[in-house]
Structures are given as structure tokens and as C-alpha cells.
XYZ file of C-alpha atoms in Angstrom:
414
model
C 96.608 -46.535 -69.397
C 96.883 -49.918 -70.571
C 100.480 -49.426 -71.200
C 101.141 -48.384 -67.650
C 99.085 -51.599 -66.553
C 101.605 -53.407 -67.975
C 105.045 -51.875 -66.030
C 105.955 -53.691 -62.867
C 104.434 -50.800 -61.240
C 101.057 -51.336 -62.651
C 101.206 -54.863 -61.482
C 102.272 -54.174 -58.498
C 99.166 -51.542 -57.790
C 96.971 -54.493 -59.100
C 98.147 -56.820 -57.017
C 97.784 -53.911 -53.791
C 94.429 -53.123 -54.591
C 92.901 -57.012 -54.860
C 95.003 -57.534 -51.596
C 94.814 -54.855 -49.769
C 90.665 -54.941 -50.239
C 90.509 -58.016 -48.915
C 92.217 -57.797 -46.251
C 90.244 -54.670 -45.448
C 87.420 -56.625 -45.584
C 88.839 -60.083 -43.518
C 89.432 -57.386 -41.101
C 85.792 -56.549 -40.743
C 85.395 -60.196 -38.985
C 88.521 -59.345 -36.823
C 87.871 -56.281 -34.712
C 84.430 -58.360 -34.353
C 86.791 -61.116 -32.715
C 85.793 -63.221 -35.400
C 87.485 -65.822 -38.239
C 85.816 -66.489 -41.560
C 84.565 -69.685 -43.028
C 86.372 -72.414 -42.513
C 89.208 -69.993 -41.019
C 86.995 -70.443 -38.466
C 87.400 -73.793 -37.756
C 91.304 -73.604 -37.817
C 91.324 -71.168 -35.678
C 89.902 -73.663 -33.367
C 92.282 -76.552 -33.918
C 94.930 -73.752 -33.201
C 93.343 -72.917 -30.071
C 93.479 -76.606 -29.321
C 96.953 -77.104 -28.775
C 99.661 -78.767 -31.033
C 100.028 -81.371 -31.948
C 98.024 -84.105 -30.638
C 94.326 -81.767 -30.034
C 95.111 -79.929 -33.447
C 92.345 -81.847 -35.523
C 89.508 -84.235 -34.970
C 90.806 -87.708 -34.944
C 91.238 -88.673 -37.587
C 92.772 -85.797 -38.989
C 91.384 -84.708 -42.108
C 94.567 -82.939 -43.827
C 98.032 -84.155 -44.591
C 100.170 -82.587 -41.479
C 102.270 -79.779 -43.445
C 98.193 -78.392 -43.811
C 98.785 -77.581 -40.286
C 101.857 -75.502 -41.212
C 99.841 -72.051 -41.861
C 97.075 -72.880 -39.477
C 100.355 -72.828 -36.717
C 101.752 -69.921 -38.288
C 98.302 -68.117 -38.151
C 97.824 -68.858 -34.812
C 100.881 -67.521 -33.565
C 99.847 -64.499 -31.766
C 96.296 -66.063 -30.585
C 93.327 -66.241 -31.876
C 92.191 -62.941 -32.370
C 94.406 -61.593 -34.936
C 94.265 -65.026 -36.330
C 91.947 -64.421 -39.732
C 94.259 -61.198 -40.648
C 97.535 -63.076 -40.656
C 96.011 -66.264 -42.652
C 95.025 -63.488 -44.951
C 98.752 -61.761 -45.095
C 100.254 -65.344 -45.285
C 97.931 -66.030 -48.295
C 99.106 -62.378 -49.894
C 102.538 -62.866 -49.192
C 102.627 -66.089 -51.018
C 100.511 -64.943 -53.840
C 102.836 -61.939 -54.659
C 105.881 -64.284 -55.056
C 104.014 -66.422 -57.114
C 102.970 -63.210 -59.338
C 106.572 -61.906 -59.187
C 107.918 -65.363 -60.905
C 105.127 -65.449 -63.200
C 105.387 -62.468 -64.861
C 109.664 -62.589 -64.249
C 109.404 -59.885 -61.689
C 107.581 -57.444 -63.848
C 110.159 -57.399 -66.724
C 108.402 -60.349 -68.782
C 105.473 -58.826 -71.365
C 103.598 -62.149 -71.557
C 104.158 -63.022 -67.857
C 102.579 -59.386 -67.207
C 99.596 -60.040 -68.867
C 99.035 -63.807 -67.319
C 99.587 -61.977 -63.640
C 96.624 -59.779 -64.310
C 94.671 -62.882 -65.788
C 95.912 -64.500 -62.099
C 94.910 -61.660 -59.984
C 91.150 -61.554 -61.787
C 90.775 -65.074 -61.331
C 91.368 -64.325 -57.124
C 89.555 -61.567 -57.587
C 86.365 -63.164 -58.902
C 87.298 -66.329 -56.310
C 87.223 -64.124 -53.935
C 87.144 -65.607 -50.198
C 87.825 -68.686 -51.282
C 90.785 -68.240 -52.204
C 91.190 -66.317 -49.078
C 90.007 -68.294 -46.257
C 90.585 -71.722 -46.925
C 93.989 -74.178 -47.553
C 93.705 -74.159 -50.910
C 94.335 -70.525 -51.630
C 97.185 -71.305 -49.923
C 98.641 -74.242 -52.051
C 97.770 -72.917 -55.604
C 100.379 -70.169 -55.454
C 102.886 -72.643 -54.127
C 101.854 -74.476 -57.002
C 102.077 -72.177 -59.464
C 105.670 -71.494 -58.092
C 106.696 -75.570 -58.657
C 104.831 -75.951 -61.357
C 106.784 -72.576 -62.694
C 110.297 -74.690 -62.268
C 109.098 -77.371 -64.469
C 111.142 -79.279 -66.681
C 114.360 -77.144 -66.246
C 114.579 -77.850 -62.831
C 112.343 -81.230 -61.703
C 114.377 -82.009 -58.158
C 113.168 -78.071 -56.848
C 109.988 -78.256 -58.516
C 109.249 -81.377 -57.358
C 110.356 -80.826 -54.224
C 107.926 -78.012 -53.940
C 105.120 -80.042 -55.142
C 105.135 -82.644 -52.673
C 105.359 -80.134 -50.235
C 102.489 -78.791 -51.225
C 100.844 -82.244 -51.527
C 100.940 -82.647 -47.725
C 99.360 -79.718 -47.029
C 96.420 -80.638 -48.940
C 96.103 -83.540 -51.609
C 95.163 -82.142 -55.328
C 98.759 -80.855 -55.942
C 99.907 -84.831 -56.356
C 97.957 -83.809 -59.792
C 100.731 -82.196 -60.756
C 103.826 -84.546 -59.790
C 102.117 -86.961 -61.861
C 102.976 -85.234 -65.409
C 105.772 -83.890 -64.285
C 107.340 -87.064 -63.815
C 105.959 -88.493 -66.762
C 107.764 -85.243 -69.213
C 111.173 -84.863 -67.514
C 113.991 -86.284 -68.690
C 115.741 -87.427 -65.796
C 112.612 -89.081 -63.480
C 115.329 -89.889 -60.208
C 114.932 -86.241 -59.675
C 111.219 -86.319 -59.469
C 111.270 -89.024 -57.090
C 114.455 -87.756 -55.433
C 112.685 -84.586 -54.389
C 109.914 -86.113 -53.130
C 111.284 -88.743 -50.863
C 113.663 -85.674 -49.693
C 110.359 -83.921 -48.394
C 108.080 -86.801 -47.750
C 111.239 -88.193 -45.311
C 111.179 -84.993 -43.575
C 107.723 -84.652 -43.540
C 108.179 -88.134 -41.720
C 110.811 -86.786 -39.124
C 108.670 -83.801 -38.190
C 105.734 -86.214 -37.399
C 108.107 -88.504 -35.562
C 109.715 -85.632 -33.312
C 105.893 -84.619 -32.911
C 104.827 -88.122 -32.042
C 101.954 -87.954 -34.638
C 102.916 -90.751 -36.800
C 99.861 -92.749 -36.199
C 98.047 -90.084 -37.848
C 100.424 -89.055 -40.683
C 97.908 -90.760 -43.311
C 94.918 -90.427 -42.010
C 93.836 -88.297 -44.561
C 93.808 -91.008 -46.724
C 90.772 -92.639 -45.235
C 88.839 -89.759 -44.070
C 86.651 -89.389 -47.797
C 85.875 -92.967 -48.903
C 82.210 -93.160 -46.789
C 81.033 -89.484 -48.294
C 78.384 -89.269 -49.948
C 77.543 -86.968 -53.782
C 78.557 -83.810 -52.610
C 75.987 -80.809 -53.626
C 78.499 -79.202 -55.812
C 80.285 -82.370 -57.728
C 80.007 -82.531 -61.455
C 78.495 -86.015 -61.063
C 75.389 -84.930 -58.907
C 74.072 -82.808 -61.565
C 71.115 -85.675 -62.059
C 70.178 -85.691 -58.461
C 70.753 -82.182 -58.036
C 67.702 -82.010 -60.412
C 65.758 -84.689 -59.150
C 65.446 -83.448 -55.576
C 64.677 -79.799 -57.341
C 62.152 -81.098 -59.427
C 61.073 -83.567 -56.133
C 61.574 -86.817 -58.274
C 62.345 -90.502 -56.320
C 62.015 -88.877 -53.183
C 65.898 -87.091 -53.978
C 66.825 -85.201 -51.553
C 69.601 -82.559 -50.060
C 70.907 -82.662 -46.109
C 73.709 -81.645 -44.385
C 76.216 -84.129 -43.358
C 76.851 -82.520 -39.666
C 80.154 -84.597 -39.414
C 82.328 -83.309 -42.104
C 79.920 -80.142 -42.413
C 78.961 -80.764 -46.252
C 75.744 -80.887 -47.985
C 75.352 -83.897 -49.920
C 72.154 -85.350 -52.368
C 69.804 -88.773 -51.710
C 68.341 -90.318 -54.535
C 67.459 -93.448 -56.586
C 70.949 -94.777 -57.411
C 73.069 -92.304 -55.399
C 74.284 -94.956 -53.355
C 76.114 -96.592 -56.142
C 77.007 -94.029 -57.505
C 78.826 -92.932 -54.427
C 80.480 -95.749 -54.177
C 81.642 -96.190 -58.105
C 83.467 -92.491 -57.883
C 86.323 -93.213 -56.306
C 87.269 -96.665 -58.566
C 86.446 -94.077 -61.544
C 88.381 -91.720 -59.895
C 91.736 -93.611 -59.693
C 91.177 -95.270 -63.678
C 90.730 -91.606 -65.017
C 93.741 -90.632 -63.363
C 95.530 -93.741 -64.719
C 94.424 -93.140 -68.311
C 95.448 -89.630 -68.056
C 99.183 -90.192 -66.904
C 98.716 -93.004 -69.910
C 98.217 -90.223 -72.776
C 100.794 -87.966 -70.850
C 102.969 -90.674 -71.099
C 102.302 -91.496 -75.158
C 102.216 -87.938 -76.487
C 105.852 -87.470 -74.951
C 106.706 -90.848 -76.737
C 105.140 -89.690 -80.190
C 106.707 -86.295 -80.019
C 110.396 -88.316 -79.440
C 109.502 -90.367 -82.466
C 108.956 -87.358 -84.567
C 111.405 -85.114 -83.261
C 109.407 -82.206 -82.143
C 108.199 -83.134 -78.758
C 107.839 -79.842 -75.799
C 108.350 -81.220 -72.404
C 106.648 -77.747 -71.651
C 103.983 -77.418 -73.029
C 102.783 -81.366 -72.528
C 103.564 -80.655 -68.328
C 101.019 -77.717 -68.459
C 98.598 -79.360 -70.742
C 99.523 -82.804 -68.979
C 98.670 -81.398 -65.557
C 95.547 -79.143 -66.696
C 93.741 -82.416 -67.752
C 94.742 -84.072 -64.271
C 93.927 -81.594 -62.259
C 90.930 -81.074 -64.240
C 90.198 -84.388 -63.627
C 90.397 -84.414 -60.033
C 87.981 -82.105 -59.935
C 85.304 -83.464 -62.693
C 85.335 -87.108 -61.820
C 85.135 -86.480 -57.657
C 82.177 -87.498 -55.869
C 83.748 -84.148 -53.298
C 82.796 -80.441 -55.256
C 83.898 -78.315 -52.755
C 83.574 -74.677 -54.467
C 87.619 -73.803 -53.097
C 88.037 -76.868 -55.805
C 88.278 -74.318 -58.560
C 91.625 -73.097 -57.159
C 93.398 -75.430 -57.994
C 92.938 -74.906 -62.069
C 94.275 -71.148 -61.463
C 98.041 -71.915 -61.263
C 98.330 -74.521 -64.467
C 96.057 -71.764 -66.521
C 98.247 -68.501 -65.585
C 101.197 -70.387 -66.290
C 99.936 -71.563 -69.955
C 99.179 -67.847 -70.629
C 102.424 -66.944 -69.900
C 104.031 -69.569 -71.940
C 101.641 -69.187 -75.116
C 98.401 -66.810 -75.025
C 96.996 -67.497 -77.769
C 96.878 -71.184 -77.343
C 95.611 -70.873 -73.783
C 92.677 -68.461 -74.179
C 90.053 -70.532 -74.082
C 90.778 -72.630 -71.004
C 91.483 -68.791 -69.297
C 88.114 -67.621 -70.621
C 86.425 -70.983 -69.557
C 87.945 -70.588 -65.874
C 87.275 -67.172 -65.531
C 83.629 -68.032 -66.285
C 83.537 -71.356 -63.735
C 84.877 -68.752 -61.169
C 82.117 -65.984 -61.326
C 79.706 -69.189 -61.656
C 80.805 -70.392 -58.785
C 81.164 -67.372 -56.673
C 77.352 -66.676 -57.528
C 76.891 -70.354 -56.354
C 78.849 -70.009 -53.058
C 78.982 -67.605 -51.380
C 76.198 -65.670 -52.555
C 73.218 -67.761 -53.337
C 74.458 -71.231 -51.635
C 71.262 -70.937 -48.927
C 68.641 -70.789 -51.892
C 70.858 -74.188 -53.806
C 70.348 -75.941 -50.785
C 66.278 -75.071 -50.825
C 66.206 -76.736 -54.399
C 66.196 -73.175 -55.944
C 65.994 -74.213 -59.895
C 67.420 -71.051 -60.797
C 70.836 -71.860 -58.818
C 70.925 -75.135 -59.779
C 70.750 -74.289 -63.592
C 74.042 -71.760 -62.390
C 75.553 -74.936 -60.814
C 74.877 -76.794 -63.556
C 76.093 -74.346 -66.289
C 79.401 -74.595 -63.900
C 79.596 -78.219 -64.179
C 79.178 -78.172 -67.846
C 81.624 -76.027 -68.256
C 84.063 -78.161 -65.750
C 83.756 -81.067 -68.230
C 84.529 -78.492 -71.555
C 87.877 -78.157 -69.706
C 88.660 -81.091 -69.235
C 87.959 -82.303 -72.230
C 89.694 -79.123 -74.042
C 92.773 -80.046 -71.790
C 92.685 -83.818 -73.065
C 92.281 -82.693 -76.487
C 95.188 -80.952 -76.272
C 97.209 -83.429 -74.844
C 96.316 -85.815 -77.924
C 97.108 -83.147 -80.635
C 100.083 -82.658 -78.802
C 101.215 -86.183 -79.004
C 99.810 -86.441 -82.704
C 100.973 -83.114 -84.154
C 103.396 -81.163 -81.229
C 103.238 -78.041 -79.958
C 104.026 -75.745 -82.728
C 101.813 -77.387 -85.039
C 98.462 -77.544 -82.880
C 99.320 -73.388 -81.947
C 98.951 -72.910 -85.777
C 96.367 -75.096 -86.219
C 94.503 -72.630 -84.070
C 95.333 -69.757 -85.256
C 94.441 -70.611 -88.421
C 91.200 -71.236 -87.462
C 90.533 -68.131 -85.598
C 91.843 -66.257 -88.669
């Protein structure tokens, strides 16, 4: 059996029956005329017209985001939630078939079945939101790497204006490559034609909206860093508290201090990233010095600690956030399994601790339930063990280089 699981055809039934049951259950909400989450919402902006009426002013995603909302809205909006779903499918199974080398590559196999676990535990969110949407285009850039940095860059900024967190990504891989003008070549190349699309739409005013539309949010319910007051309005300390912010529909947490807080993320936010493209930048250098540097391995382990990053130090915790990891994980596995387990175990963990979180018990966090808070928490924690495995593998890489640091750890697990 486990033989068979491995063929292409055991991947491909896999793949069929995490697909195929979702979209059997998306289509639940359809014959009831329905959408799903925040499907739900873009089916309205569809409904609104293009492009002017598509979003709230400001608009709140980079414009390519509206690419599969148009798509998806195609035939009206009833049908709308089952082709999101098919779009979302579609691109998932090419990003499986390059992973594991269209079924013919052992180790690629294995990290496809690791891939289609992780949606399955994600479940709707990956499923019924943007992100689901990006972090198989990821996967497919981030897949092209250092052999080929105009495509996959080119794919990367595409992906970066339909929603943000994949600029985590362009960020080591212009740091590893060889020849940067191809990093930056392939993303003017898409970022002009993003620009001419906008123009011939007469949407420029709003092309960066998105830029702005986060700075006056609050501590998210979710984010790593609102652990403390997620416990003091639980344990009804300093008058903390938990409300929904009705105009960007997120539940956010009051408190002695929050304020500050709040406003100290995002200044935090852009020095992490800094320091991170720093040690990207001086682990390539020390592996040139010594001769043994992997341009590789330091873009996955380079753009696990960024994107890990984005995530941990972000005052936002949306729980579609854990996406994003999914693509830079799988790929690691397939490159080197052994070296990657523990970030794949970690994730796999953070995704059933969110899904317990959100959808399932996210009524009783936001009633100060201590019980989901501890989940939440335990989450969190193990957010920050990622990041910080990610970082310390970026260092050892630098100090030691790839082959050493994989034997290194397999020396200590034996």
C-alpha cells in the first residue's frame, strides 16, 4: 500500500480525494445560493461591477487579487464559490505535479503528500480565501529558484500583487542568485504591466492603496504578539478587552499598553525584515569565502525565516496566514527530508492548532474561553519555534554550509 501511495497514480488519487471532498462540500453552500467566508464578500465586489465598484475605496488588495475574484465571477454569482474552489484545485495540482516532477521524483512524491495534508488539515482556508490561491503559485516560483531567477521572479511578483506576503520570498531570492538584474528584471517586467492593466482600467489612483489600508489596525486576536492581552482580557485584567472592528471585519484586543504596542509593530516589522535579508545576505558571503556555499538551500531556508517572520512579528494574525509557510516547507522536503522534518512536523501541528482555533472553536476565543486561548497560544509558541528554527538554520548555513549542518543533524538523531 504504501508503495502504491507513492506512483503518480497514488498521488494523483490523493490529490482527487482532498479535492474532490471539498469541493463536494463548497458545493453544499452553492445549491443553497450561497459563497463561503470571505468568498462571500468577493462575490460581492464581483457583483459590483469592474473595475471602479470592485472594492471598498480604498481597496484593500493589490489589483492582480482581483484576477480570480473576476475569473470566479464569470458566470454570476451563483456558481461563483464552486469555480473559486476549481480555480484553487487547478492551481494546486500544477503546483503538486512540479513538486514531486510529475510523479516520477521519489522525494518530490513524498513532499506532495506532506503538501496535500497540510491543505487537508487547513482546510477552508486554504479554500476560500486569496491566499490559498497564492501559495501554490508560490510554491511554483519559488520551485524555479536559483536556476531560473527572471521566471521565478517573475512569478513572484505576480503573486505579490495579488496579495502582499509573497514579496517574502523575492527578498532571498535576490539576495542568493547570482545574476540579481534578473530578479529585478522580472519584476519590473510584471509590475510595468501590472501598471498598464491599471492604466487601460483607469484605476491607477488606487493601484497602492493597499499599502495604507493596515497601518491604523489594531492587535489582531490571532497575532503572535497579543498573546499577553489575549490573557489579560481572559483572565479580566486592566479592563483588556476583545471587539470586533466592524470596518475591516476583524476582532482585535484593548488593554493597558496595546496602544503602543500597536503602533511599535509595524517599525519592528520592517527592522526584522531588514535583519533577516542581512543574515541571508552574510551566510551567502561566508559560504563564497569557504567554498561550499548552496544558493538552494539558503533561498528555502532564507525565505522560511522571512516569511516566518511576516507572520510572527505582525500586529495582523489572520488564521489563512499559515498558508503561506506551506509552499517554502514542501519544497525543503523535497530538496532534503531529513533536514526539513522538523519545520514539516512543526507546521503540520500550527495547522491542526489553528484549524481547532478557526473555524471550529473561534466563537468560544472571542468569549475569553481559556481553554482556546491556551490552543492559540500553544500556536503562537510554536510560530516563534519556526522562526527561530528557520534563523538558526540560516546561521549554520552561513557558518558551516549545507552539507555540514545536514550531518550535523543526523548525527544527532543517530
Amino acid at each position: 500500500m504504501k508503495r502504491w501511495l507513492l506512483t503518480p497514480r497514488g498521488l494523483l488519487t490523493g490529490f482527487l480525494v482532498v479535492h474532490l471532498g471539498y469541493l463536494v462540500f463548497m458545493s453544499i453552500f452553492v445549491f443553497q445560493g450561497q459563497a463561503f467566508s470571505d468568498t462571500n464578500i468577493y462575490r460581492d465586489w464581483a457583483a459590483a461591477g469592474f473595475p471602479q465598484d470592485l472594492q471598498p475605496s480604498p481597496w484593500v488588495y493589490p489589483i492582480a487579487g482581483l484576477l480570480p475574484i473576476w475569473i470566479s465571477g464569470l458566470a454570476g454569482p451563483g456558481p461563483f464559490l464552486l469555480l473559486w474552489v476549481l480555480l484553487t484545485s487547478a492551481l494546486n495540482g500544477v503546483a503538486i505535479g512540479i513538486l514531486s516532477g510529475w510523479g516520477k521524483k521519489p522525494s518530490g512524491v513524498r513532499a506532495a503528500w506532506w503538501w496535500l495534508a497540510f491543505i487537508a488539515i487547513m482546510g477552508t482556508l486554504g479554500f476560500a480565501r486569496v491566499d490559498g490561491v497564492t501559495a501554490p503559485i508560490v510554491l511554483m516560483g519559488l520551485s524555479l529558484g536559483v536556476a531560473s531567477p527572471f521566471a521565478s521572479a517573475a512569478i513572484l511578483a505576480f503573486a505579490t500583487w495579488m496579495k502582499v506576503w509573497p514579496a517574502a520570498a523575492l527578498v532571498p531570492l535576490f539576495a542568493v542568485v547570482r545574476d540579481r538584474w534578473k530578479v529585478i528584471a522580472g519584476g519590473v517586467v510584471v509590475t510595468a504591466a501590472v501598471a498598464a492593466v491599471a492604466a487601460m482600467l483607469g484605476v491607477v489612483p488606487h493601484l497602492l492603496d493597499f499599502l495604507t489600508t493596515q497601518g491604523s489596525r489594531g492587535m489582531q486576536l490571532e497575532a503572535t504578539f497579543t498573546t499577553p492581552w489575549l490573557w489579560m482580557s481572559v483572565l479580566g485584567i486592566g479592563g483588556a478587552r476583545m471587539y470586533m472592528n466592524t470596518e475591516i471585519n476583524s476582532m482585535q484586543v484593548d488593554g493597558p499598553g496595546s496602544t503602543i504596542a500597536s503602533a511599535l509593530m509595524q517599525p519592528l516589522f520592517v527592522l526584522i525584515a531588514l535583519a533577516v535579508a542581512l543574515v541571508i545576505f552574510w551566510a551567502l558571503h561566508q559560504g563564497k569565502k569557504r567554498g561550499h556555499e548552496d544558493r538552494a538551500e539558503l533561498l528555502l531556508a532564507g525565505a522560511l525565516t522571512m516569511v516566518s517572520a511576516f507572520i510572527v512579528f505582525n500586529k495582523v494574525g489572520s488564521p489563512q496566514f499559515m498558508v503561506w509557510l506551506g509552499p517554502v516547507v514542501a519544497l525543503g522536503l523535497a530538496q532534503d527530508r531529513a533536514a526539513w522534518r522538523v519545520p514539516a512536523r512543526l507546521l503540520l501541528a500550527i495547522a491542526a492548532a489553528t484549524f481547532v482555533v478557526y473555524p471550529l472553536f473561534y466563537d468560544a476565543l472571542s468569549h475569553n474561553n481559556p481553554i482556546m486561548a491556551f490552543v492559540l497560544s500553544v500556536r503562537n509558541v510554536l510560530l516563534v519555534a519556526l522562526f527561530v528554527w528557520a534563523a538558526l538554520r540560516l546561521v549554520r548555513l552561513g557558518r558551516k554550509g549545507a552539507p555540514a549542518v545536514d550531518q550535523e543533524l543526523r548525527d544527532a538523531k543517530s
